Coordinates of C-alpha atoms and ligand atoms in Angstrom, one line a residue:
M187 CA 0.0 0.0 0.0
S188 CA 3.1 2.3 0.4
D189 CA 2.8 3.7 -3.2
L190 CA -0.7 4.9 -2.7
P191 CA -1.5 8.7 -1.8
S192 CA -1.5 9.9 1.7
G193 CA -5.2 10.7 1.6
F194 CA -6.0 7.3 0.3
E195 CA -8.0 6.1 3.4
S196 CA -10.5 9.0 3.1
F197 CA -11.2 8.2 -0.6
S198 CA -14.6 6.7 -1.4
A199 CA -14.9 3.1 -2.1
S200 CA -15.1 3.6 -5.9
R201 CA -12.0 5.8 -6.0
K202 CA -10.1 3.4 -3.8
S203 CA -10.8 0.5 -6.2
A204 CA -9.8 2.7 -9.1
F205 CA -6.5 3.3 -7.4
L206 CA -6.0 -0.4 -6.7
E207 CA -6.8 -1.3 -10.4
V208 CA -4.3 1.1 -11.7
Q209 CA -1.8 0.2 -9.1
K210 CA -2.1 -3.4 -10.5
I211 CA -1.4 -2.4 -14.0
A212 CA 1.5 -0.1 -13.0
E213 CA 3.3 -3.2 -11.4
T214 CA 3.8 -4.6 -15.0
Q215 CA 3.8 -1.9 -17.2
P216 CA 4.9 1.9 -16.9
I217 CA 1.9 4.3 -17.2
V218 CA 2.2 7.4 -19.2
G219 CA -0.5 10.1 -18.6
T220 CA -1.9 12.1 -21.5
F221 CA -4.5 15.0 -21.8
C222 CA -5.1 15.3 -25.4
T223 CA -5.8 13.4 -28.6
F224 CA -2.8 15.1 -30.4
V225 CA -0.5 12.7 -28.2
P226 CA 0.5 9.7 -30.5
R227 CA -0.5 6.6 -28.3
E228 CA 1.6 4.5 -30.9
L229 CA 4.9 6.0 -29.6
I230 CA 4.1 5.3 -26.0
L231 CA 3.0 1.7 -26.9
A232 CA 6.0 1.2 -28.8
A233 CA 8.0 2.0 -25.7
G234 CA 6.3 -0.6 -24.0
A235 CA 4.3 1.8 -21.7
A236 CA 0.5 2.2 -21.3
P237 CA -0.9 5.5 -22.5
I238 CA -3.9 6.5 -20.3
S239 CA -6.0 9.6 -20.3
L240 CA -5.8 11.5 -17.0
C241 CA -8.8 12.5 -14.9
S242 CA -10.5 15.8 -16.0
G243 CA -14.2 15.3 -15.8
N244 CA -15.8 16.7 -12.7
D245 CA -15.8 19.8 -10.6
E246 CA -14.9 18.5 -7.3
V247 CA -11.3 19.6 -7.5
I248 CA -11.6 22.9 -9.3
A249 CA -11.5 24.9 -6.1
A250 CA -8.1 23.3 -5.3
A251 CA -6.8 24.2 -8.9
E252 CA -7.9 27.9 -8.6
T253 CA -5.4 28.4 -5.7
D254 CA -2.7 28.2 -8.4
L255 CA -4.6 29.1 -11.6
P256 CA -6.8 32.0 -12.6
V257 CA -10.7 31.3 -12.0
N258 CA -11.3 32.3 -15.6
F259 CA -9.4 29.2 -17.1
C260 CA -11.8 26.6 -18.7
P261 CA -13.0 24.0 -16.2
L262 CA -11.3 21.2 -18.1
V263 CA -7.8 22.7 -17.5
K264 CA -8.7 23.5 -13.8
S265 CA -10.2 19.9 -13.3
S266 CA -7.2 18.4 -14.8
Y267 CA -4.8 20.4 -12.7
G268 CA -6.9 20.1 -9.6
F269 CA -6.8 16.2 -9.9
A270 CA -3.1 16.1 -10.1
K271 CA -2.8 18.6 -7.2
T272 CA -5.1 16.8 -4.9
G273 CA -3.8 13.5 -5.7
K274 CA -7.2 12.1 -6.5
C275 CA -6.4 10.7 -10.1
P276 CA -5.1 7.2 -9.9
H277 CA -3.7 7.5 -13.4
F278 CA -1.6 10.7 -12.6
H279 CA -0.6 9.2 -9.3
F280 CA 0.9 6.1 -10.9
A281 CA 2.2 7.7 -14.1
K282 CA 5.9 7.8 -14.7
L283 CA 5.7 10.6 -17.3
I284 CA 2.9 13.1 -18.1
V285 CA 2.7 14.2 -21.7
G286 CA 1.5 17.8 -22.4
E287 CA 1.0 19.7 -25.6
T288 CA 0.8 23.3 -26.5
T289 CA -2.9 23.4 -27.6
C290 CA -4.0 26.2 -25.9
D291 CA -2.5 28.8 -23.3
G292 CA -4.2 27.5 -20.2
K293 CA -2.7 24.0 -20.7
K294 CA 0.9 25.3 -21.5
K295 CA 0.8 27.1 -18.1
M296 CA -0.6 24.0 -16.4
F297 CA 2.1 21.9 -17.6
E298 CA 4.7 24.2 -16.2
Y299 CA 3.2 23.7 -12.7
M300 CA 2.8 20.0 -13.3
G301 CA 6.5 19.7 -14.2
Q302 CA 7.4 20.8 -10.7
G303 CA 6.2 17.5 -9.2
K304 CA 6.4 14.9 -12.0
P305 CA 8.6 14.4 -15.3
V306 CA 6.6 16.3 -18.0
H307 CA 7.2 16.1 -21.7
V308 CA 5.5 18.7 -23.7
I309 CA 4.9 18.1 -27.5
H310 CA 5.1 21.5 -29.3
L311 CA 2.2 21.6 -31.8
P312 CA 2.2 23.8 -35.1
Q313 CA -1.0 25.7 -35.7
M314 CA -1.4 25.0 -39.2
T315 CA -1.6 21.9 -41.5
D316 CA 0.7 22.8 -44.5
E317 CA 3.9 20.8 -45.3
E318 CA 6.3 22.7 -43.1
S319 CA 4.0 22.1 -40.1
V320 CA 3.8 18.5 -40.9
A321 CA 7.7 18.4 -41.0
F322 CA 7.8 20.2 -37.6
L323 CA 5.2 17.8 -36.0
A324 CA 7.1 14.8 -37.2
N325 CA 10.3 16.1 -35.6
E326 CA 8.4 16.7 -32.3
F327 CA 7.2 13.1 -32.5
R328 CA 10.9 12.0 -33.0
K329 CA 11.8 14.1 -30.0
F330 CA 9.1 12.5 -28.0
A331 CA 10.3 9.1 -28.9
R332 CA 13.8 9.8 -27.7
R333 CA 12.5 11.0 -24.5
L334 CA 10.4 7.8 -23.9
E335 CA 13.6 5.9 -24.8
E336 CA 15.6 7.8 -22.2
I337 CA 13.1 7.5 -19.4
F338 CA 12.2 3.8 -20.0
S339 CA 15.6 2.7 -21.1
V340 CA 14.4 1.1 -24.2
T341 CA 15.1 1.5 -28.0
I342 CA 12.1 2.3 -30.3
T343 CA 12.7 1.0 -33.6
D344 CA 10.6 2.1 -36.8
E345 CA 9.2 -1.5 -37.0
M346 CA 8.1 -1.4 -33.4
V347 CA 6.2 1.9 -34.2
A348 CA 4.7 0.4 -37.4
K349 CA 3.3 -2.5 -35.3
Q350 CA 1.8 -0.2 -33.0
I351 CA 0.2 2.0 -35.9
S352 CA -1.4 -1.1 -37.2
L353 CA -2.7 -2.2 -33.8
V354 CA -4.1 1.3 -33.0
N355 CA -5.6 1.5 -36.2
D356 CA -7.5 -1.9 -35.6
E357 CA -8.8 -0.2 -32.4
R358 CA -10.1 2.9 -34.3
R359 CA -11.7 0.7 -37.0
A360 CA -13.5 -1.3 -34.1
L361 CA -14.7 1.8 -32.7
Q362 CA -15.9 3.0 -36.1
D363 CA -17.9 -0.3 -36.4
V364 CA -19.8 0.5 -33.3
Y365 CA -20.5 4.4 -33.6
R366 CA -21.4 4.0 -37.4
L367 CA -24.5 1.9 -36.0
A368 CA -25.9 5.4 -35.1
K369 CA -26.4 6.0 -38.9
S370 CA -29.5 3.7 -38.8
D371 CA -32.8 5.7 -38.7
P372 CA -34.0 5.4 -36.0
P373 CA -30.5 5.2 -34.5
L374 CA -29.5 1.8 -32.8
L375 CA -27.8 3.4 -30.0
S376 CA -28.5 6.6 -28.0
G377 CA -25.9 9.6 -27.6
K378 CA -25.5 8.7 -23.9
E379 CA -24.4 5.3 -24.9
L380 CA -22.0 6.7 -27.4
F381 CA -20.5 8.9 -24.8
V382 CA -20.1 5.9 -22.4
M383 CA -18.3 4.0 -25.1
F384 CA -16.0 6.7 -26.1
N385 CA -15.2 7.6 -22.5
T386 CA -14.5 4.0 -21.5
F387 CA -12.2 3.7 -24.8
T388 CA -10.3 6.8 -23.8
T389 CA -9.7 5.8 -20.2
S390 CA -9.1 2.0 -20.6
I391 CA -5.8 0.2 -21.0
G392 CA -5.0 -2.8 -23.3
H393 CA -5.4 -3.4 -27.0
E394 CA -7.3 -6.7 -26.6
A395 CA -9.6 -5.3 -24.0
K396 CA -10.6 -2.6 -26.3
L397 CA -11.1 -4.7 -29.3
A398 CA -13.1 -7.2 -27.1
S399 CA -15.4 -4.4 -25.7
A400 CA -16.0 -2.9 -29.1
R401 CA -17.1 -6.5 -30.3
V402 CA -19.6 -7.0 -27.6
L403 CA -21.0 -3.5 -28.0
K404 CA -21.4 -4.1 -31.8
E405 CA -23.1 -7.4 -31.3
Q406 CA -25.5 -5.8 -28.5
Y407 CA -26.4 -2.8 -30.5
S408 CA -26.7 -4.3 -33.9
S409 CA -29.0 -7.0 -32.7
R410 CA -31.5 -4.5 -31.3
P411 CA -35.0 -4.4 -33.0
A412 CA -35.4 -1.3 -35.1
G413 CA -37.1 1.4 -32.9
A414 CA -41.0 1.9 -33.2
G415 CA -42.8 5.2 -32.4
P416 CA -41.9 8.8 -33.4
R417 CA -38.7 9.3 -35.1
P418 CA -36.2 11.3 -32.8
K419 CA -34.9 14.5 -34.1
R420 CA -31.1 13.6 -35.1
I421 CA -28.5 15.7 -33.5
L422 CA -24.9 16.2 -34.3
L423 CA -22.9 17.3 -31.1
T424 CA -19.8 19.2 -31.6
G425 CA -17.4 21.6 -29.5
S426 CA -15.2 21.4 -26.6
P427 CA -14.7 17.7 -25.2
I428 CA -17.7 16.3 -23.5
T429 CA -16.9 14.6 -20.1
K430 CA -19.0 13.1 -17.2
A431 CA -19.5 16.8 -16.1
T432 CA -20.9 17.9 -19.5
V433 CA -22.8 14.8 -20.5
K434 CA -25.7 16.8 -19.1
V435 CA -26.0 18.3 -22.6
I436 CA -26.7 14.9 -24.2
D437 CA -29.1 14.2 -21.3
A438 CA -30.9 17.5 -21.9
I439 CA -31.1 16.5 -25.7
E440 CA -32.3 13.1 -25.3
S441 CA -34.8 13.8 -22.4
A442 CA -36.4 16.4 -25.0
G443 CA -37.0 13.7 -27.4
G444 CA -33.8 14.3 -29.6
S445 CA -31.0 11.7 -30.2
V446 CA -27.3 12.6 -30.4
V447 CA -26.3 10.4 -33.5
Y448 CA -22.6 11.8 -33.9
I449 CA -20.3 13.2 -31.4
E450 CA -17.8 15.3 -33.1
G451 CA -15.5 15.8 -30.1
C452 CA -12.2 14.4 -28.7
V453 CA -14.2 12.0 -26.5
G454 CA -15.9 11.1 -29.6
S455 CA -15.2 10.5 -33.3
R456 CA -12.7 13.2 -33.7
P457 CA -9.5 11.3 -33.0
N458 CA -10.9 8.2 -34.6
E459 CA -12.2 9.1 -38.0
L460 CA -8.9 9.1 -39.7
L461 CA -6.3 6.2 -39.6
V462 CA -2.6 6.3 -40.1
D463 CA -1.3 5.3 -43.5
E464 CA 0.3 1.8 -42.9
K465 CA 2.0 1.6 -46.2
N466 CA 4.3 4.6 -46.0
P467 CA 7.5 3.3 -44.1
D468 CA 8.3 6.9 -42.8
V469 CA 6.3 6.3 -39.6
Y470 CA 7.0 9.6 -38.0
D471 CA 5.9 11.6 -41.1
V472 CA 2.7 9.3 -41.3
L473 CA 1.9 9.9 -37.6
A474 CA 2.4 13.7 -38.1
R475 CA 0.0 13.6 -41.2
K476 CA -2.6 11.9 -39.2
Y477 CA -2.4 13.8 -35.9
I478 CA -2.2 17.1 -37.7
K479 CA -5.7 16.6 -39.1
I480 CA -7.4 16.2 -35.7
A481 CA -9.9 19.3 -36.2
C482 CA -9.2 21.0 -32.9
S483 CA -10.0 24.8 -32.7
C484 CA -6.3 25.4 -31.7
M485 CA -5.5 25.0 -35.5
T486 CA -5.7 28.1 -37.6
P487 CA -7.6 28.0 -40.0
N488 CA -9.6 24.9 -38.7
D489 CA -11.3 24.0 -42.1
G490 CA -11.1 20.6 -41.4
R491 CA -13.8 20.7 -38.6
L492 CA -16.3 22.2 -41.0
Q493 CA -15.7 19.9 -43.7
T494 CA -16.1 17.0 -41.4
I495 CA -19.4 18.3 -39.9
G496 CA -20.7 19.0 -43.4
E497 CA -20.0 15.5 -44.5
K498 CA -21.5 13.9 -41.2
I499 CA -24.7 16.0 -41.3
D500 CA -25.3 14.3 -44.8
E501 CA -24.0 10.9 -43.8
Y502 CA -26.1 10.6 -40.5
H503 CA -29.1 12.5 -41.9
V504 CA -28.6 15.2 -39.1
D505 CA -31.6 17.4 -38.3
G506 CA -29.7 20.0 -36.1
V507 CA -26.3 20.8 -34.8
V508 CA -25.5 21.5 -31.2
D509 CA -22.3 23.3 -30.4
M510 CA -21.0 23.0 -26.8
G511 CA -18.4 25.3 -25.7
L512 CA -16.9 25.4 -22.4
V513 CA -16.9 28.7 -20.5
A514 CA -13.5 30.3 -21.1
C515 CA -12.6 28.0 -24.0
H516 CA -11.8 30.9 -26.3
T517 CA -11.0 29.0 -29.5
F518 CA -14.1 26.7 -29.6
N519 CA -16.3 29.5 -28.6
A520 CA -14.9 31.9 -31.2
E521 CA -15.0 29.4 -33.8
S522 CA -18.8 28.9 -33.2
T523 CA -19.8 31.9 -35.2
L524 CA -18.1 30.6 -38.3
L525 CA -19.6 27.2 -37.8
R526 CA -23.1 28.6 -37.3
E527 CA -22.7 30.4 -40.8
Y528 CA -21.5 27.3 -42.4
V529 CA -24.1 25.0 -40.8
T530 CA -27.1 27.1 -41.3
K531 CA -26.2 28.8 -44.8
T532 CA -24.2 26.2 -46.6
K533 CA -25.9 23.1 -45.0
S534 CA -29.2 24.6 -44.5
T535 CA -29.2 22.9 -41.1
P536 CA -30.5 24.4 -37.6
F537 CA -27.8 25.2 -35.3
I538 CA -27.5 26.2 -31.5
H539 CA -24.4 27.4 -29.5
V540 CA -24.6 26.6 -25.7
E541 CA -21.8 27.5 -23.4
T542 CA -21.6 25.7 -20.1
D543 CA -19.1 24.5 -17.2
Y544 CA -18.7 21.5 -15.0
S545 CA -21.2 22.5 -12.4
Q546 CA -24.6 21.1 -12.7
A547 CA -26.3 24.4 -11.6
D548 CA -27.3 25.3 -15.3
F549 CA -29.0 22.0 -16.2
G550 CA -32.5 23.5 -16.2
Q551 CA -31.4 26.3 -18.3
L552 CA -29.8 24.1 -20.8
S553 CA -32.8 22.0 -20.8
T554 CA -35.1 24.7 -21.6
R555 CA -32.9 26.1 -24.4
L556 CA -32.3 22.6 -26.0
S557 CA -36.0 21.7 -25.7
A558 CA -37.0 24.8 -27.6
F559 CA -34.4 24.1 -30.3
L560 CA -35.5 20.4 -30.7
E561 CA -39.2 21.6 -30.9
M562 CA -38.2 24.1 -33.7
L563 CA -36.6 21.2 -35.9
Ligands
LIG644 S1 -10.1 19.6 -28.0 FE1 -8.1 20.1 -28.8 S2 -6.9 20.6 -26.9 FE2 -8.8 19.3 -26.3 S3 -8.2 17.2 -26.3 FE3 -9.1 17.6 -28.4 S4 -7.2 18.2 -29.6 FE4 -6.6 18.3 -27.5
LIG645 S1 -11.8 22.9 -23.5 FE1 -10.8 24.6 -24.9 S2 -9.7 25.9 -23.4 FE2 -10.3 23.9 -22.4 S3 -8.4 22.8 -22.6 FE3 -9.8 22.3 -24.3 S4 -9.3 23.6 -26.0 FE4 -8.2 24.4 -24.2

């Protein structure tokens, strides 16, 4: 029990069991903590380590974060930092290395603070997607691989990376097989089920476990009888990442009779739509080409997001688009005007932007606005 945090005995039973579970994994494999889908899991796996998403999904640790970070940072950054600071995230506690990235300013500063207590490696991201930026990112990925080699005393060959590229592609394909079931009309699975699946995949460890759970879910959902009764309004949800704290947006949509059929977000399809090219032997180049296309609002311009949303509106027969921005997430909230114009004018589809945080205090207000939006469709 000696490597458990000092406050362990005061934790709830479910948190204690999460710690013990991660402790068991950490005994056989080093854990590398990540916060963002720009971090190439393939390289961490090639180093023999387990990449795992760090906790950031609720507001109980935000007050602790605000003693170091400004109150007007986005709740995702404050929650991430708060979990690290209070020792309440088992993944952070057992991680041998934290991987940061320079997506937004709040995160950059957070990683400086985190680096005071744990080894942190920051991947510098370009802001554009041109050829020079691809070369820059490929070089950042090479630097990251060298850091992993150094910290875990391993050698990462191109063959090892190529093998992981193929395995992680398999995981993405397995996920696609499940989330694409929502194309059926009426959808075979709800938005809440989509969220739970994406969230479980993001936080789970192990290739076989991920594939097996995708297979089970595919069987379970595809064997459901086609729904009867009124056809739910089909919603595409986009914006800042959805977490357990903001799943309230999906709840509000679905309790008003809508169905979220596509989640264009980082806990969603955003990191999983595109595969890494397995034919090109330059593994760092192909990784850079895949990851640079993640349509995060930190990219400028971020035309890829509009293009994806346009395609998915057609493919999933979407009736309306809900854009969820976290309070103080400047880039996603600013991009909303552009997105509204594209969705309503080019795609002739109704659009609503909502802003929220990690508290549950605005659930009533969100429900009222989203019910009115659904009624109008
Ligand atoms: S929204 Fe952007 S910064 Fe956040 S996890 Fe996704 S890629 Fe990373
Ligand atoms: S939600 Fe927005 S501000 Fe917060 S970490 Fe993600 S991109 Fe940055």
